[in-house]
Short mmCIF file of C-alpha atoms in Angstrom, two decimals:
data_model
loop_
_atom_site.label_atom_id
_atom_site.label_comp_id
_atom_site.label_asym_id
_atom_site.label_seq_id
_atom_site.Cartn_x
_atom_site.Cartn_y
_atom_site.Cartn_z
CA UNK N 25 95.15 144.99 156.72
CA UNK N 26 96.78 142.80 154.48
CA UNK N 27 95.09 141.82 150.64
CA UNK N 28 93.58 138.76 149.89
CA UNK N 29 94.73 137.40 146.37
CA UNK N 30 92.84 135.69 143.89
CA UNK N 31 93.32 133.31 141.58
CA UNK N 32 90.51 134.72 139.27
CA UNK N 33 91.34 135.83 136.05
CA UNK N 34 90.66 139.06 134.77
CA UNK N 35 87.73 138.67 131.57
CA UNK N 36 90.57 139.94 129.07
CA UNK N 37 93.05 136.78 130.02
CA UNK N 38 90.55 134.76 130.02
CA UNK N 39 89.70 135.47 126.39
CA UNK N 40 92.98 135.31 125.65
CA UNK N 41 93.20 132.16 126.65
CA UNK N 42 90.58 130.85 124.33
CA UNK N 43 92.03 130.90 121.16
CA UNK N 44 94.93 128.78 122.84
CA UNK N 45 92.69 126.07 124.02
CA UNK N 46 90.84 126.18 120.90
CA UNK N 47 94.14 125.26 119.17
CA UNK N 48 95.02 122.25 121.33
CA UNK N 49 91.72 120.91 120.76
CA UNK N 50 92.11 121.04 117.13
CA UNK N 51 95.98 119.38 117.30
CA UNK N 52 94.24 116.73 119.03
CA UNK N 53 91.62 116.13 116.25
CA UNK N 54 93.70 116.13 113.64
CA UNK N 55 96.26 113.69 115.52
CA UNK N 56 93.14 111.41 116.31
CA UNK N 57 91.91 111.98 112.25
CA UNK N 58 95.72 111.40 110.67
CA UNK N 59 96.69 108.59 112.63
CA UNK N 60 93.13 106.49 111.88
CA UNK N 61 93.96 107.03 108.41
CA UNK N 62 97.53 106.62 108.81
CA UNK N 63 97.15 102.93 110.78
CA UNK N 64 94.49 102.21 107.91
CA UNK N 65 91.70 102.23 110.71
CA UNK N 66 89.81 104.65 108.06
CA UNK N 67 90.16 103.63 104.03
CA UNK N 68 91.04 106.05 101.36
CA UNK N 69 87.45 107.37 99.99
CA UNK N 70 85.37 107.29 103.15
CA UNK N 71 83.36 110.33 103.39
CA UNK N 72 83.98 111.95 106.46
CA UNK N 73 80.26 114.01 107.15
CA UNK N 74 81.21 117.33 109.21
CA UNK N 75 78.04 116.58 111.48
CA UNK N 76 79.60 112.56 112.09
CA UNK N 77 82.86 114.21 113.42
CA UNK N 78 80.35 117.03 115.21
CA UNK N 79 78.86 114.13 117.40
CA UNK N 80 81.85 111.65 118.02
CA UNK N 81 84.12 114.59 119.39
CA UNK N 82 81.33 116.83 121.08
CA UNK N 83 82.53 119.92 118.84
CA UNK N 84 81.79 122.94 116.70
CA UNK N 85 81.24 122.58 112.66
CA UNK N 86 84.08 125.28 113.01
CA UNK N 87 86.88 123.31 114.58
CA UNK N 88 86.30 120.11 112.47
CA UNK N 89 86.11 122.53 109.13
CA UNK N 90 89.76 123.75 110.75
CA UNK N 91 90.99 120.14 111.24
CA UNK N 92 90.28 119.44 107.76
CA UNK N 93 91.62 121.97 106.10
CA UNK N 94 94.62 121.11 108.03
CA UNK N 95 94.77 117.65 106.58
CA UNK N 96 93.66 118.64 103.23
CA UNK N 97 97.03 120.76 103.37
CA UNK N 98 98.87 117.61 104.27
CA UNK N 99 97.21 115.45 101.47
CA UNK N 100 95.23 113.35 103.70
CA UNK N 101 91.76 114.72 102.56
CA UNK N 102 89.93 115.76 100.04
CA UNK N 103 87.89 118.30 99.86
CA UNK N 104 85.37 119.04 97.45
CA UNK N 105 82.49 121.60 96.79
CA UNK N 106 78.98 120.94 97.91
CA UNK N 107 80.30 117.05 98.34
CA UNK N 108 82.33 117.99 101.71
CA UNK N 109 85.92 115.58 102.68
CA UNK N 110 86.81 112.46 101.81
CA UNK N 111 89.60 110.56 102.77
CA UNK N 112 92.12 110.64 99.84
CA UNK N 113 92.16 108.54 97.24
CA UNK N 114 95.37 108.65 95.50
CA UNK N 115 95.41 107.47 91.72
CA UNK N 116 97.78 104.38 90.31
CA UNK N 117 99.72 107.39 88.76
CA UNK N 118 99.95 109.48 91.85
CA UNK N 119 101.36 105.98 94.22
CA UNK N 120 103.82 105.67 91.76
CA UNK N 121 105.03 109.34 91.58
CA UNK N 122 105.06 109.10 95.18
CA UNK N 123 106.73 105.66 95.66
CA UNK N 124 109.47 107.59 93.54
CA UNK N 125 110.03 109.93 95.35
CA UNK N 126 110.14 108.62 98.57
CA UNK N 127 113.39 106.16 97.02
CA UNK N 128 114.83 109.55 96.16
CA UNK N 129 114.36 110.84 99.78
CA UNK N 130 115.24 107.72 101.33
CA UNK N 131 118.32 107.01 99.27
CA UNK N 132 119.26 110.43 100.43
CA UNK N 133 118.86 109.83 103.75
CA UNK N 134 121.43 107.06 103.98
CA UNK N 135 123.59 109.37 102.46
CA UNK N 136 123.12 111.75 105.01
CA UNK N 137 124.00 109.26 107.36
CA UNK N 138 126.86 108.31 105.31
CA UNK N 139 128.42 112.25 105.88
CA UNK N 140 127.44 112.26 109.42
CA UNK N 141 129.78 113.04 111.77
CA UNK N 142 127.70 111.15 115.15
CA UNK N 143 129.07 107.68 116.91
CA UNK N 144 125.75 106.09 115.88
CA UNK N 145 124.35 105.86 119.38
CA UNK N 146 121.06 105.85 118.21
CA UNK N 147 120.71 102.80 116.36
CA UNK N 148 120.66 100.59 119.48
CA UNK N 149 117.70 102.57 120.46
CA UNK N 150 116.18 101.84 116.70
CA UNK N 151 116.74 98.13 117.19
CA UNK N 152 114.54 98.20 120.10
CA UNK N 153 111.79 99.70 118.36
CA UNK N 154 112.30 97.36 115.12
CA UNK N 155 111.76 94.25 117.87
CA UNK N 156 108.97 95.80 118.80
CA UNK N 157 107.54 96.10 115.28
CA UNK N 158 108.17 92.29 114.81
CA UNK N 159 106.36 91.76 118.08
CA UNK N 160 103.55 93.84 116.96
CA UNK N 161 103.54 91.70 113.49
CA UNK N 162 103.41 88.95 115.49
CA UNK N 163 100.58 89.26 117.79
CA UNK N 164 98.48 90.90 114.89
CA UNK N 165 98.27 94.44 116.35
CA UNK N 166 97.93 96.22 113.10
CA UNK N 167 97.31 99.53 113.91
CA UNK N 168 101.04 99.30 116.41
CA UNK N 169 102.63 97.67 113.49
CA UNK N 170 101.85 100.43 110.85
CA UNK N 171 103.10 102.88 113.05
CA UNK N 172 106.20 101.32 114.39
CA UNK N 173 107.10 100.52 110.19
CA UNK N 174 107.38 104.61 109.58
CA UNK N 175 108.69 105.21 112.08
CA UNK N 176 111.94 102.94 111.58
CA UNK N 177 112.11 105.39 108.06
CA UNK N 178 111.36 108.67 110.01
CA UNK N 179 113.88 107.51 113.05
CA UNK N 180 116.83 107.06 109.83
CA UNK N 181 115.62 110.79 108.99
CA UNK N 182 116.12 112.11 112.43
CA UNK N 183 119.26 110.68 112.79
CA UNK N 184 120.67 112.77 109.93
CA UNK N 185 120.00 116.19 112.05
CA UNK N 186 117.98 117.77 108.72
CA UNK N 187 114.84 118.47 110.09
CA UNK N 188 113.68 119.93 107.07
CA UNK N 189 114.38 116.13 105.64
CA UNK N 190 112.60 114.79 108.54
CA UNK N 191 109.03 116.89 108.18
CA UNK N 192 108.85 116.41 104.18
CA UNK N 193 109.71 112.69 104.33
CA UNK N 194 106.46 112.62 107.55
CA UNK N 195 104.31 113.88 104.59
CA UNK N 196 105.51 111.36 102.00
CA UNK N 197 105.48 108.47 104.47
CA UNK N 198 102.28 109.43 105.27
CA UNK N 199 100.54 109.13 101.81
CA UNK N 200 102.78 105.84 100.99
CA UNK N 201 100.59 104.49 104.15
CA UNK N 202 97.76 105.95 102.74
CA UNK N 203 98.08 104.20 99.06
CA UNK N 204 98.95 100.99 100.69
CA UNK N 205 95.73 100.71 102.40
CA UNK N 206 94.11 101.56 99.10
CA UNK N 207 96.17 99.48 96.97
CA UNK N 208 97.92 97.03 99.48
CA UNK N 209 97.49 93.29 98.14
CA UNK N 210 95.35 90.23 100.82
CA UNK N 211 97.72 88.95 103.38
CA UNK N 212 100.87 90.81 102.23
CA UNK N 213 103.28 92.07 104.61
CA UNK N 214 104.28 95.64 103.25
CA UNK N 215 106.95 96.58 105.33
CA UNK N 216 109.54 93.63 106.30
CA UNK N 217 110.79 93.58 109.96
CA UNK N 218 113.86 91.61 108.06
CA UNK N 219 115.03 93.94 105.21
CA UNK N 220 114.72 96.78 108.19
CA UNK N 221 117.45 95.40 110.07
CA UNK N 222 119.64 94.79 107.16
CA UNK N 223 119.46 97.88 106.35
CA UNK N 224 120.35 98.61 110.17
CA UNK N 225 123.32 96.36 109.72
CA UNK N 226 125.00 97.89 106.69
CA UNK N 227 124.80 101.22 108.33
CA UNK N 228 126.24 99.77 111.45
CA UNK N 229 129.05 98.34 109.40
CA UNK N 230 129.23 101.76 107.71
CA UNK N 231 128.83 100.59 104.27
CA UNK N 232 126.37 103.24 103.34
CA UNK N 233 126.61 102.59 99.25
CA UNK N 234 124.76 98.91 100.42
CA UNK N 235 122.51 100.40 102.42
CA UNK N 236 121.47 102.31 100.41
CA UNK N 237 121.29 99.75 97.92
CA UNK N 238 119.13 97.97 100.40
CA UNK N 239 116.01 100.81 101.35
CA UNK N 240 116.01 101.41 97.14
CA UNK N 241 115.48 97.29 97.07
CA UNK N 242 113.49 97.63 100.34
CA UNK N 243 110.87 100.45 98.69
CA UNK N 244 110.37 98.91 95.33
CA UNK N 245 109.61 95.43 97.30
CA UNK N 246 107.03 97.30 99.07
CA UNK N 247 105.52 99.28 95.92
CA UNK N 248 105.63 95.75 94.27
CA UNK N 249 103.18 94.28 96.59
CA UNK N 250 100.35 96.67 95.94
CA UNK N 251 97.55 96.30 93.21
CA UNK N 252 98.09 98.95 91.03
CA UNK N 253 96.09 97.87 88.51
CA UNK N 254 93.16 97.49 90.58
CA UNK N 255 90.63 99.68 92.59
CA UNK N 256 88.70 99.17 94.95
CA UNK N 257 86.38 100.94 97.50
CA UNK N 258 86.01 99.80 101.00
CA UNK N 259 83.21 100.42 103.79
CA UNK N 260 84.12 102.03 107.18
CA UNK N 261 82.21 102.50 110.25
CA UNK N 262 83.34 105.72 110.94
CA UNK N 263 82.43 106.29 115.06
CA UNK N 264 84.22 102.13 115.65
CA UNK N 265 86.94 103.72 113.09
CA UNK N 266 88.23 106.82 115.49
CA UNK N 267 87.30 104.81 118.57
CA UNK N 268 84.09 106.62 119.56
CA UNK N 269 81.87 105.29 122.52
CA UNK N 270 78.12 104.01 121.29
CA UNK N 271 75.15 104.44 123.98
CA UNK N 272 73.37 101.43 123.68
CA UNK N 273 71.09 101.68 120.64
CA UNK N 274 66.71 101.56 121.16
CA UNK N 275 64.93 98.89 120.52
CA UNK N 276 64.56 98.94 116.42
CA UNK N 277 60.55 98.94 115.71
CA UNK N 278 60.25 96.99 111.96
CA UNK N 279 58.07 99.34 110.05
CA UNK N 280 55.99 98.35 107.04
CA UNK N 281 55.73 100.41 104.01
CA UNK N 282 52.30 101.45 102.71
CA UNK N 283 53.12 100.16 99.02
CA UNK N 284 53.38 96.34 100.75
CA UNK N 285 57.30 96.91 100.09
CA UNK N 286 60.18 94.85 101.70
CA UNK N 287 60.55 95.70 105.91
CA UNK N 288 63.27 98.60 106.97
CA UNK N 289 64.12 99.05 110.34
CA UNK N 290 65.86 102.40 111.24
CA UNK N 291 67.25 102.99 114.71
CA UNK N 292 69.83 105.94 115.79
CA UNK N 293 72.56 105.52 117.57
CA UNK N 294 74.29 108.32 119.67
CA UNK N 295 77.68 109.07 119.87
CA UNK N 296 79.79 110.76 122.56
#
């Protein structure tokens, strides 16, 4: 008689599976978490509560404690004893440090590029995704816009075939992003769609030494922009912020204090 197979897995594999799905889960969270602070959906300094990020995600303490740590590593969040994480806050000192370094990167980038031996077939590709950044500008999609702007930087990176270059410059890109929604200056446009494809051009043209005149130019114009001698400490919803769904609140019920005090109304809203 012949056997019947099954596509039941033994306890042990499924077990063993776990840990793996427990690991995707927490890439997810911290992709959702880095790029709401990255695309300035979350401000430097917001407090993110574990038992907030508990309820918008529909997960353990222990995963979100793991997602942290993981940005906390990558200098996206703080974390601080019996306080819990923060978004980071990066001092005036620290933006400058960093806006340093990321010319030093950056200028060696083009120099990279510069010593390449490729036929530059990726820069056509680049130019597409530069139009789309001024497209993004355009229609006010900030959040696209942010994005597409480090990404030109990153896509310059790749193109040099040092992936090594590529992940540390991620990191530094990422906390520029971070101190420019911190510091960034009312109605300035950080990152110009115009001195991008300069920059484009001179590398086309293969004069790397003015290219790489032009991303130094291109960084300091950006650093420029921000307030660095101010500081200020925005307000975030936090569920609207990593684009959680609200139930429809109840009814709020005004309440009256005994000692005649002013009216609170308190209502809770749950998150999925």
């Amino acid at each position: 008689m012949p056997s019947v197979k099954t596509n039941v897995k033994s306890p042990a594999a499924a077990e063993s599976a776990k840990p793996r799905l427990d690991e995707d889960e927490e890439a997810r969270l911290q992709k959702q978490l880095s790029d709401a602070i990255y695309e300035h959906r979350i401000p430097p300094g917001t407090k993110l509560p574990e038992i907030d990020l508990c309820r918008i995600y529909g997960v353990t303490r222990g995963v979100i404690r793991k997602v942290l740590s993981r940005l906390a590593a990558e200098q996206m969040v703080d974390l601080f004893p019996n306080r819990g994480a923060f978004v980071a806050r990066p001092s005036v000192d620290m933006t400058r440090d960093v806006f340093a370094l990321r010319r030093i990167m950056e200028g060696g980038v083009v120099r990279c590029l510069g010593h390449a031996q490729n036929n530059q077939t990726w820069l056509s590709n680049v130019r597409q995704q530069v139009a789309d950044e001024r497209e993004a500008n355009r229609t006010g999609d900030t959040g696209r816009y942010i994005r597409l702007a480090g990404k030109f930087h990153l896509d310059l990176a790749a193109a040099t075939g040092n992936a090594a270059l590529e992940q540390h410059l991620r990191r530094v890109v990422s906390q520029t992003s971070l101190m420019v929604a911190l510091y960034e200056s009312p109605g300035s446009n950080n990152c110009s769609v115009l001195e991008h494809l300069e920059i484009l051009d001179a590398i086309q043209a293969r004069d790397f030494a003015r290219a790489e005149q032009l991303m130094d130019d291109h960084l300091v114009g950006c650093e420029r922009q921000l307030r660095l001698d101010e500081d200020t400490a925005p307000t975030v919803d936090l569920a609207m912020a990593l684009g959680a769904q609200q139930k429809v609140a109840p009814a709020v019920t005004p309440r009256t204090p005994a000692n005649g005090g002013k009216t609170r109304a308190t209502a809770t809203a749950v998150l999925r």
